[in-house]
Amino acid sequence: MKTTIIVTGAAGFIGSHTCDRLLVEGHRVIGVDDLSSGRAANLEDASRDPGFAFEGFDLRAPGRFSALVEAARPAAIIHLAGLVSVQASIRDPRLNFSLNLELTHLVAEAAREQAVPRVVFASSAAIYGDFPHLPLREDIAPQPLTPYGAAKAASEQLLLGHARTYGFVARCQRYFNVFGPRQDPASPYSGVIAIFLDRMQAARSPVIYGDGGQTRDFVAVQDVARANVLAATRPGLASGVVNICSGRSTRLNDLAAALAAATGFGGPVTHAGAKPGDIRHSAGDPGRAREQLGFACEWSLADALAALAHSTRPAVAKS
Ligand code: UD2
């Protein structure tokens, strides 16, 4: 059934792909974003679709979000707005509290007041901290190591509690290492794939922190967007928490080699000291998302990297 869905953080990396996917499936989409970190250019495709409307305001503006939800009567809110940088949450825990917990409460309240049937939330593998036994399963008790992870864990509980008390469905999506088109490589804290790709396309050596033996579970943003749409629209879902991951572990050294192959980069890879606090291994168990959402990744890492390298215009070589 085609419905109206509100997406917060619509102009962000995951948000814009989620809007695109909803529109492809024929839903009406209202994207909300204050453009503080999201970019209007990310919504170029969506904006050409008559089913898309954009609302540019800060979710904390008094009464604005609630009024929008009241007018739109959405079948679901997909709440993706937040502070995306783990390092920024350590530098500024107050900002993290406001953007990664207060906003969640505001969205939960709007869902309660306007009887929205479903809320989908952008949670993170960061809630697991450095749990040593892999793959990571959803029933592990959260042990976040940063304000970012703690706010994500608290937001999950806040939403699930509101959902139980007031009778809506809350779906918490624990994203692993998401990558793909529109991920901004400019910040030193952006995803490793965006950074490596940017450097290799400018004929600059990527820098691997540590020995490169650390592993991550990389998931393509197009798959994440599809998982968000399933969480928002699949009939009969109860509240729950799922990993959004591939279930595959990739060593950083292998990632660098695969990206070199995809870009034709022939230069050396540089190594630097390991990042303090860097998690050694991370891999999620994708089983529960398969059971509950009918979700499995469609993109292999190799195909997604090749498509990404192909679609990204090489940057002008930097000195
Ligand atoms: C990811 C998430 C973060 C949080 C965390 C939870 C991203 C971008 N970040 O952090 O939001 O959920 O997981 O555990 O998905 N690296 C290099 N060279 C570089 C950049 C990175 O070697 O130029 C290494 C880095 O030290 C790490 C790996 O690449 O070992 C992945 O780094 P990342 O920043 O992409 O993501 P991660 O796992 O630290």
Tab-separated table of C-alpha atoms and ligand atoms in Angstrom:
chain	number	residue	atom	x	y	z
A	1	MET	CA	0.000	0.000	0.000
A	2	LYS	CA	1.337	3.466	-0.906
A	3	THR	CA	1.535	5.792	2.076
A	4	THR	CA	2.970	9.070	3.336
A	5	ILE	CA	6.252	8.729	5.229
A	6	ILE	CA	8.154	11.495	7.030
A	7	VAL	CA	11.958	11.212	6.927
A	8	THR	CA	14.018	13.326	9.339
A	9	GLY	CA	17.607	13.991	8.327
A	10	ALA	CA	16.383	13.647	4.733
A	11	ALA	CA	19.297	15.566	3.203
A	12	GLY	CA	21.911	13.406	4.890
A	13	PHE	CA	23.784	10.450	3.482
A	14	ILE	CA	21.429	7.674	4.631
A	15	GLY	CA	18.386	9.981	4.647
A	16	SER	CA	18.622	10.959	0.994
A	17	HIS	CA	18.989	7.346	-0.147
A	18	THR	CA	16.032	6.390	2.031
A	19	CYS	CA	13.893	9.110	0.405
A	20	ASP	CA	14.950	7.913	-3.058
A	21	ARG	CA	14.019	4.341	-2.251
A	22	LEU	CA	10.624	5.271	-0.782
A	23	LEU	CA	9.844	7.289	-3.918
A	24	VAL	CA	10.908	4.417	-6.207
A	25	GLU	CA	8.422	2.239	-4.337
A	26	GLY	CA	5.702	4.851	-4.946
A	27	HIS	CA	5.325	6.348	-1.463
A	28	ARG	CA	4.774	10.041	-0.766
A	29	VAL	CA	7.713	11.423	1.174
A	30	ILE	CA	8.077	14.503	3.348
A	31	GLY	CA	11.763	15.121	4.017
A	32	VAL	CA	12.712	17.267	7.003
A	33	ASP	CA	16.227	18.671	7.410
A	34	ASP	CA	17.761	21.893	8.742
A	35	LEU	CA	20.709	21.446	6.359
A	36	SER	CA	23.196	21.875	9.218
A	37	SER	CA	25.113	18.834	8.044
A	38	GLY	CA	22.912	17.445	5.262
A	39	ARG	CA	23.184	18.885	1.750
A	40	ALA	CA	20.371	20.053	-0.514
A	41	ALA	CA	22.289	18.523	-3.456
A	42	ASN	CA	21.683	15.059	-1.983
A	43	LEU	CA	17.968	15.558	-2.666
A	44	GLU	CA	18.318	16.547	-6.326
A	45	ASP	CA	16.794	13.265	-7.552
A	46	ALA	CA	14.068	13.225	-4.900
A	47	SER	CA	13.108	16.835	-5.587
A	48	ARG	CA	12.267	16.007	-9.193
A	49	ASP	CA	9.634	13.522	-7.990
A	50	PRO	CA	6.132	14.988	-7.502
A	51	GLY	CA	5.691	12.647	-4.517
A	52	PHE	CA	8.423	14.493	-2.574
A	53	ALA	CA	8.102	17.584	-0.380
A	54	PHE	CA	10.887	19.239	1.604
A	55	GLU	CA	10.567	21.026	4.948
A	56	GLY	CA	13.665	22.943	6.011
A	57	PHE	CA	13.612	23.471	9.768
A	58	ASP	CA	15.315	22.415	12.989
A	59	LEU	CA	13.248	19.690	14.671
A	60	ARG	CA	13.630	21.590	17.950
A	61	ALA	CA	11.773	24.640	16.598
A	62	PRO	CA	8.797	24.811	18.994
A	63	GLY	CA	5.661	23.166	17.617
A	64	ARG	CA	6.937	22.812	14.042
A	65	PHE	CA	7.436	19.058	13.838
A	66	SER	CA	4.276	18.201	15.738
A	67	ALA	CA	2.249	20.496	13.450
A	68	LEU	CA	3.793	18.880	10.376
A	69	VAL	CA	2.959	15.384	11.638
A	70	GLU	CA	-0.580	16.473	12.480
A	71	ALA	CA	-1.110	17.863	8.987
A	72	ALA	CA	0.557	14.956	7.115
A	73	ARG	CA	-0.876	12.000	9.085
A	74	PRO	CA	2.070	9.758	8.052
A	75	ALA	CA	1.999	5.972	8.248
A	76	ALA	CA	5.538	6.138	9.656
A	77	ILE	CA	8.315	8.485	10.693
A	78	ILE	CA	11.847	7.406	9.760
A	79	HIS	CA	14.036	9.310	12.226
A	80	LEU	CA	17.561	9.657	10.829
A	81	ALA	CA	18.457	13.185	11.960
A	82	GLY	CA	21.273	13.329	14.478
A	83	LEU	CA	24.927	13.973	15.177
A	84	VAL	CA	26.772	11.466	13.008
A	85	SER	CA	30.326	11.857	14.269
A	86	VAL	CA	31.435	9.700	17.178
A	87	GLN	CA	34.437	12.008	17.707
A	88	ALA	CA	32.184	15.077	17.812
A	89	SER	CA	30.098	13.370	20.525
A	90	ILE	CA	33.250	12.998	22.632
A	91	ARG	CA	34.242	16.636	22.076
A	92	ASP	CA	30.741	17.997	22.689
A	93	PRO	CA	28.569	15.621	24.739
A	94	ARG	CA	25.912	18.315	25.233
A	95	LEU	CA	25.390	18.634	21.504
A	96	ASN	CA	25.296	14.840	21.283
A	97	PHE	CA	22.632	14.742	24.001
A	98	SER	CA	20.535	17.292	22.178
A	99	LEU	CA	20.820	15.808	18.688
A	100	ASN	CA	20.991	12.088	19.500
A	101	LEU	CA	18.595	11.820	22.449
A	102	GLU	CA	16.473	14.957	22.781
A	103	LEU	CA	15.442	14.753	19.124
A	104	THR	CA	14.457	11.116	19.611
A	105	HIS	CA	12.177	12.153	22.474
A	106	LEU	CA	10.679	14.885	20.351
A	107	VAL	CA	9.923	12.398	17.574
A	108	ALA	CA	8.521	9.857	20.066
A	109	GLU	CA	6.272	12.568	21.498
A	110	ALA	CA	5.030	13.593	18.068
A	111	ALA	CA	4.244	9.928	17.353
A	112	ARG	CA	2.325	9.664	20.639
A	113	GLU	CA	0.387	12.909	20.200
A	114	GLN	CA	-0.541	12.309	16.577
A	115	ALA	CA	-1.027	8.529	16.834
A	116	VAL	CA	1.619	7.700	14.215
A	117	PRO	CA	1.575	3.898	13.867
A	118	ARG	CA	5.312	3.378	13.367
A	119	VAL	CA	8.688	4.981	14.077
A	120	VAL	CA	11.951	3.720	12.521
A	121	PHE	CA	15.135	4.836	14.253
A	122	ALA	CA	18.779	5.100	13.110
A	123	SER	CA	20.637	3.205	15.801
A	124	SER	CA	24.215	1.986	15.531
A	125	ALA	CA	26.622	-0.873	16.131
A	126	ALA	CA	28.316	1.636	18.460
A	127	ILE	CA	25.958	0.461	21.206
A	128	TYR	CA	27.911	-2.845	21.381
A	129	GLY	CA	31.186	-1.126	22.312
A	130	ASP	CA	34.088	-3.530	21.926
A	131	PHE	CA	32.226	-6.747	22.722
A	132	PRO	CA	34.702	-9.572	22.078
A	133	HIS	CA	32.415	-12.377	20.871
A	134	LEU	CA	31.404	-12.197	17.230
A	135	PRO	CA	29.116	-12.058	15.402
A	136	LEU	CA	27.319	-9.364	17.387
A	137	ARG	CA	23.748	-10.340	18.194
A	138	GLU	CA	20.942	-8.051	19.226
A	139	ASP	CA	20.451	-9.722	22.623
A	140	ILE	CA	23.904	-8.641	23.910
A	141	ALA	CA	23.555	-6.018	26.669
A	142	PRO	CA	24.639	-2.622	25.272
A	143	GLN	CA	28.077	-1.469	26.474
A	144	PRO	CA	28.679	1.776	24.549
A	145	LEU	CA	32.133	3.347	24.820
A	146	THR	CA	31.218	6.870	23.705
A	147	PRO	CA	28.492	9.492	24.295
A	148	TYR	CA	27.355	8.729	20.739
A	149	GLY	CA	26.828	5.028	21.467
A	150	ALA	CA	25.219	5.770	24.827
A	151	ALA	CA	22.717	8.182	23.258
A	152	LYS	CA	21.838	5.607	20.593
A	153	ALA	CA	21.272	2.931	23.271
A	154	ALA	CA	19.195	5.355	25.378
A	155	SER	CA	17.184	6.404	22.316
A	156	GLU	CA	16.329	2.794	21.558
A	157	GLN	CA	14.968	2.302	25.092
A	158	LEU	CA	13.114	5.598	25.001
A	159	LEU	CA	11.385	4.713	21.740
A	160	LEU	CA	10.626	1.123	22.711
A	161	GLY	CA	9.220	2.326	26.050
A	162	HIS	CA	7.034	4.965	24.385
A	163	ALA	CA	5.892	2.398	21.833
A	164	ARG	CA	4.863	-0.051	24.579
A	165	THR	CA	3.152	2.603	26.669
A	166	TYR	CA	1.316	4.446	23.928
A	167	GLY	CA	0.706	1.673	21.451
A	168	PHE	CA	2.824	2.309	18.363
A	169	VAL	CA	5.558	0.227	16.739
A	170	ALA	CA	9.220	1.236	17.181
A	171	ARG	CA	11.839	-0.280	14.894
A	172	CYS	CA	15.477	0.308	15.872
A	173	GLN	CA	17.993	-0.313	13.088
A	174	ARG	CA	21.571	-0.865	14.247
A	175	TYR	CA	23.647	0.160	11.244
A	176	PHE	CA	27.148	-1.254	10.907
A	177	ASN	CA	29.755	0.465	8.661
A	178	VAL	CA	27.635	2.145	6.007
A	179	PHE	CA	29.234	3.356	2.783
A	180	GLY	CA	28.262	4.498	-0.686
A	181	PRO	CA	27.483	7.475	-2.916
A	182	ARG	CA	27.095	10.897	-1.196
A	183	GLN	CA	29.159	9.954	1.862
A	184	ASP	CA	31.230	13.072	2.490
A	185	PRO	CA	34.944	12.275	2.449
A	186	ALA	CA	35.945	15.770	3.594
A	187	SER	CA	35.831	15.175	7.336
A	188	PRO	CA	38.645	13.169	8.940
A	189	TYR	CA	35.891	11.301	10.768
A	190	SER	CA	33.958	10.109	7.730
A	191	GLY	CA	33.833	6.501	6.747
A	192	VAL	CA	37.032	4.792	5.742
A	193	ILE	CA	35.737	3.840	2.288
A	194	ALA	CA	34.844	7.444	1.387
A	195	ILE	CA	38.259	8.616	2.611
A	196	PHE	CA	40.245	5.899	0.814
A	197	LEU	CA	38.313	6.355	-2.420
A	198	ASP	CA	38.794	10.122	-2.364
A	199	ARG	CA	42.525	9.751	-1.831
A	200	MET	CA	43.049	7.010	-4.412
A	201	GLN	CA	41.114	8.942	-7.060
A	202	ALA	CA	43.409	11.900	-6.384
A	203	ALA	CA	46.440	9.575	-6.694
A	204	ARG	CA	47.233	9.982	-2.984
A	205	SER	CA	48.129	7.075	-0.710
A	206	PRO	CA	45.475	6.020	1.786
A	207	VAL	CA	46.608	5.856	5.402
A	208	ILE	CA	45.794	2.700	7.335
A	209	TYR	CA	45.761	3.247	11.093
A	210	GLY	CA	47.507	0.295	12.675
A	211	ASP	CA	48.454	-2.925	10.916
A	212	GLY	CA	45.304	-3.125	8.792
A	213	GLY	CA	44.308	-6.414	10.354
A	214	GLN	CA	41.231	-4.846	11.951
A	215	THR	CA	37.927	-5.923	10.420
A	216	ARG	CA	34.598	-4.245	9.750
A	217	ASP	CA	31.174	-5.291	8.495
A	218	PHE	CA	30.530	-2.952	5.560
A	219	VAL	CA	26.990	-2.424	4.328
A	220	ALA	CA	26.043	-0.493	1.185
A	221	VAL	CA	23.823	2.538	1.750
A	222	GLN	CA	21.424	1.318	-0.955
A	223	ASP	CA	20.832	-1.807	1.146
A	224	VAL	CA	20.429	0.293	4.304
A	225	ALA	CA	17.808	2.415	2.533
A	226	ARG	CA	15.922	-0.727	1.530
A	227	ALA	CA	16.047	-1.986	5.121
A	228	ASN	CA	14.612	1.350	6.304
A	229	VAL	CA	11.746	1.123	3.832
A	230	LEU	CA	11.004	-2.456	4.934
A	231	ALA	CA	10.997	-1.390	8.593
A	232	ALA	CA	8.603	1.455	7.809
A	233	THR	CA	6.203	-0.377	5.515
A	234	ARG	CA	6.301	-4.154	6.047
A	235	PRO	CA	2.850	-5.208	7.270
A	236	GLY	CA	2.420	-6.793	10.677
A	237	LEU	CA	5.753	-5.853	12.265
A	238	ALA	CA	5.992	-5.647	16.052
A	239	SER	CA	8.491	-3.389	17.824
A	240	GLY	CA	12.075	-4.607	17.749
A	241	VAL	CA	15.786	-4.063	17.330
A	242	VAL	CA	17.777	-5.452	14.382
A	243	ASN	CA	21.321	-5.298	13.063
A	244	ILE	CA	21.599	-3.853	9.581
A	245	CYS	CA	24.791	-5.508	8.430
A	246	SER	CA	26.136	-7.837	5.787
A	247	GLY	CA	27.387	-10.490	8.207
A	248	ARG	CA	30.722	-10.449	6.358
A	249	SER	CA	34.026	-9.363	7.904
A	250	THR	CA	36.530	-7.445	5.791
A	251	ARG	CA	40.097	-6.674	6.833
A	252	LEU	CA	41.198	-3.102	6.221
A	253	ASN	CA	44.168	-4.333	4.184
A	254	ASP	CA	41.814	-6.287	1.922
A	255	LEU	CA	39.530	-3.284	1.626
A	256	ALA	CA	42.442	-1.107	0.504
A	257	ALA	CA	43.418	-3.736	-2.084
A	258	ALA	CA	39.851	-4.012	-3.396
A	259	LEU	CA	39.569	-0.225	-3.691
A	260	ALA	CA	42.924	-0.035	-5.456
A	261	ALA	CA	41.625	-2.589	-7.973
A	262	ALA	CA	38.342	-0.686	-8.396
A	263	THR	CA	40.063	2.675	-8.949
A	264	GLY	CA	43.222	1.560	-10.731
A	265	PHE	CA	45.336	3.088	-7.947
A	266	GLY	CA	48.874	1.734	-8.205
A	267	GLY	CA	50.592	3.662	-5.426
A	268	PRO	CA	51.639	2.491	-1.997
A	269	VAL	CA	49.434	2.245	1.074
A	270	THR	CA	50.775	4.138	4.096
A	271	HIS	CA	50.504	2.895	7.668
A	272	ALA	CA	50.236	5.137	10.731
A	273	GLY	CA	49.770	4.459	14.429
A	274	ALA	CA	46.518	2.775	15.464
A	275	LYS	CA	43.690	5.186	16.409
A	276	PRO	CA	43.263	5.276	20.191
A	277	GLY	CA	40.117	3.373	21.139
A	278	ASP	CA	39.793	1.798	17.691
A	279	ILE	CA	37.734	-1.376	17.829
A	280	ARG	CA	39.682	-4.367	16.507
A	281	HIS	CA	36.921	-6.546	15.045
A	282	SER	CA	33.285	-5.924	14.253
A	283	ALA	CA	30.786	-8.141	12.486
A	284	GLY	CA	27.047	-8.352	12.927
A	285	ASP	CA	24.673	-11.295	12.870
A	286	PRO	CA	22.184	-10.518	10.088
A	287	GLY	CA	19.768	-13.325	11.076
A	288	ARG	CA	17.184	-11.324	12.970
A	289	ALA	CA	16.826	-8.698	10.217
A	290	ARG	CA	16.263	-11.555	7.772
A	291	GLU	CA	13.561	-13.080	9.997
A	292	GLN	CA	11.771	-9.890	10.975
A	293	LEU	CA	12.205	-7.627	7.950
A	294	GLY	CA	12.887	-10.167	5.216
A	295	PHE	CA	16.084	-8.178	4.676
A	296	ALA	CA	19.428	-9.375	3.345
A	297	CYS	CA	22.118	-7.339	1.603
A	298	GLU	CA	21.867	-7.440	-2.169
A	299	TRP	CA	25.141	-5.623	-2.832
A	300	SER	CA	28.403	-7.519	-2.500
A	301	LEU	CA	31.283	-5.365	-1.299
A	302	ALA	CA	33.171	-5.822	-4.587
A	303	ASP	CA	30.194	-4.794	-6.741
A	304	ALA	CA	29.346	-1.838	-4.524
A	305	LEU	CA	32.959	-0.605	-4.527
A	306	ALA	CA	33.181	-0.942	-8.304
A	307	ALA	CA	29.918	0.989	-8.774
A	308	LEU	CA	31.047	3.638	-6.303
A	309	ALA	CA	34.429	4.106	-7.968
A	310	HIS	CA	32.682	4.354	-11.335
A	311	SER	CA	30.100	6.921	-10.196
A	312	THR	CA	32.435	9.163	-8.204
A	313	ARG	CA	34.179	11.791	-10.256
A	314	PRO	CA	37.919	11.775	-9.539
A	315	ALA	CA	38.879	14.762	-7.432
A	316	VAL	CA	41.484	17.242	-8.642
A	317	ALA	CA	44.859	15.929	-7.465
A	318	LYS	CA	45.884	17.526	-4.202
A	319	SER	CA	49.501	18.189	-3.341
B	1	UD2	C1	31.956	3.105	12.852
B	1	UD2	C2	30.971	4.207	12.567
B	1	UD2	C3	30.628	4.974	13.816
B	1	UD2	C4	30.227	4.021	14.931
B	1	UD2	C5	31.326	2.980	15.140
B	1	UD2	C6	30.883	1.953	16.162
B	1	UD2	C7	31.302	4.962	10.298
B	1	UD2	C8	31.862	6.046	9.407
B	1	UD2	N1	31.501	5.134	11.596
B	1	UD2	O1	33.218	3.640	13.210
B	1	UD2	O2	29.565	5.861	13.531
B	1	UD2	O3	28.997	3.420	14.623
B	1	UD2	O4	31.540	2.261	13.924
B	1	UD2	O5	31.871	1.041	16.411
B	1	UD2	O6	30.678	4.030	9.858
B	1	UD2	N2	40.671	3.949	9.148
B	1	UD2	C9	41.930	3.991	8.565
B	1	UD2	N3	42.248	5.077	7.807
B	1	UD2	C10	41.399	6.122	7.602
B	1	UD2	C11	40.120	6.084	8.205
B	1	UD2	C12	39.788	4.967	8.975
B	1	UD2	O7	42.737	3.073	8.722
B	1	UD2	O8	41.765	7.078	6.886
B	1	UD2	C13	40.321	2.748	9.932
B	1	UD2	C14	39.866	3.062	11.348
B	1	UD2	O9	40.956	3.176	12.226
B	1	UD2	C15	39.011	1.826	11.631
B	1	UD2	C16	38.402	1.481	10.267
B	1	UD2	O10	39.207	2.137	9.308
B	1	UD2	O11	39.799	0.767	12.086
B	1	UD2	C17	36.980	1.968	10.112
B	1	UD2	O12	36.932	3.325	10.472
B	1	UD2	P1	35.612	4.220	10.251
B	1	UD2	O13	35.921	5.567	10.799
B	1	UD2	O14	35.149	4.123	8.857
B	1	UD2	O15	34.513	3.488	11.129
B	1	UD2	P2	34.524	2.946	12.645
B	1	UD2	O16	34.348	1.468	12.559
B	1	UD2	O17	35.660	3.487	13.414
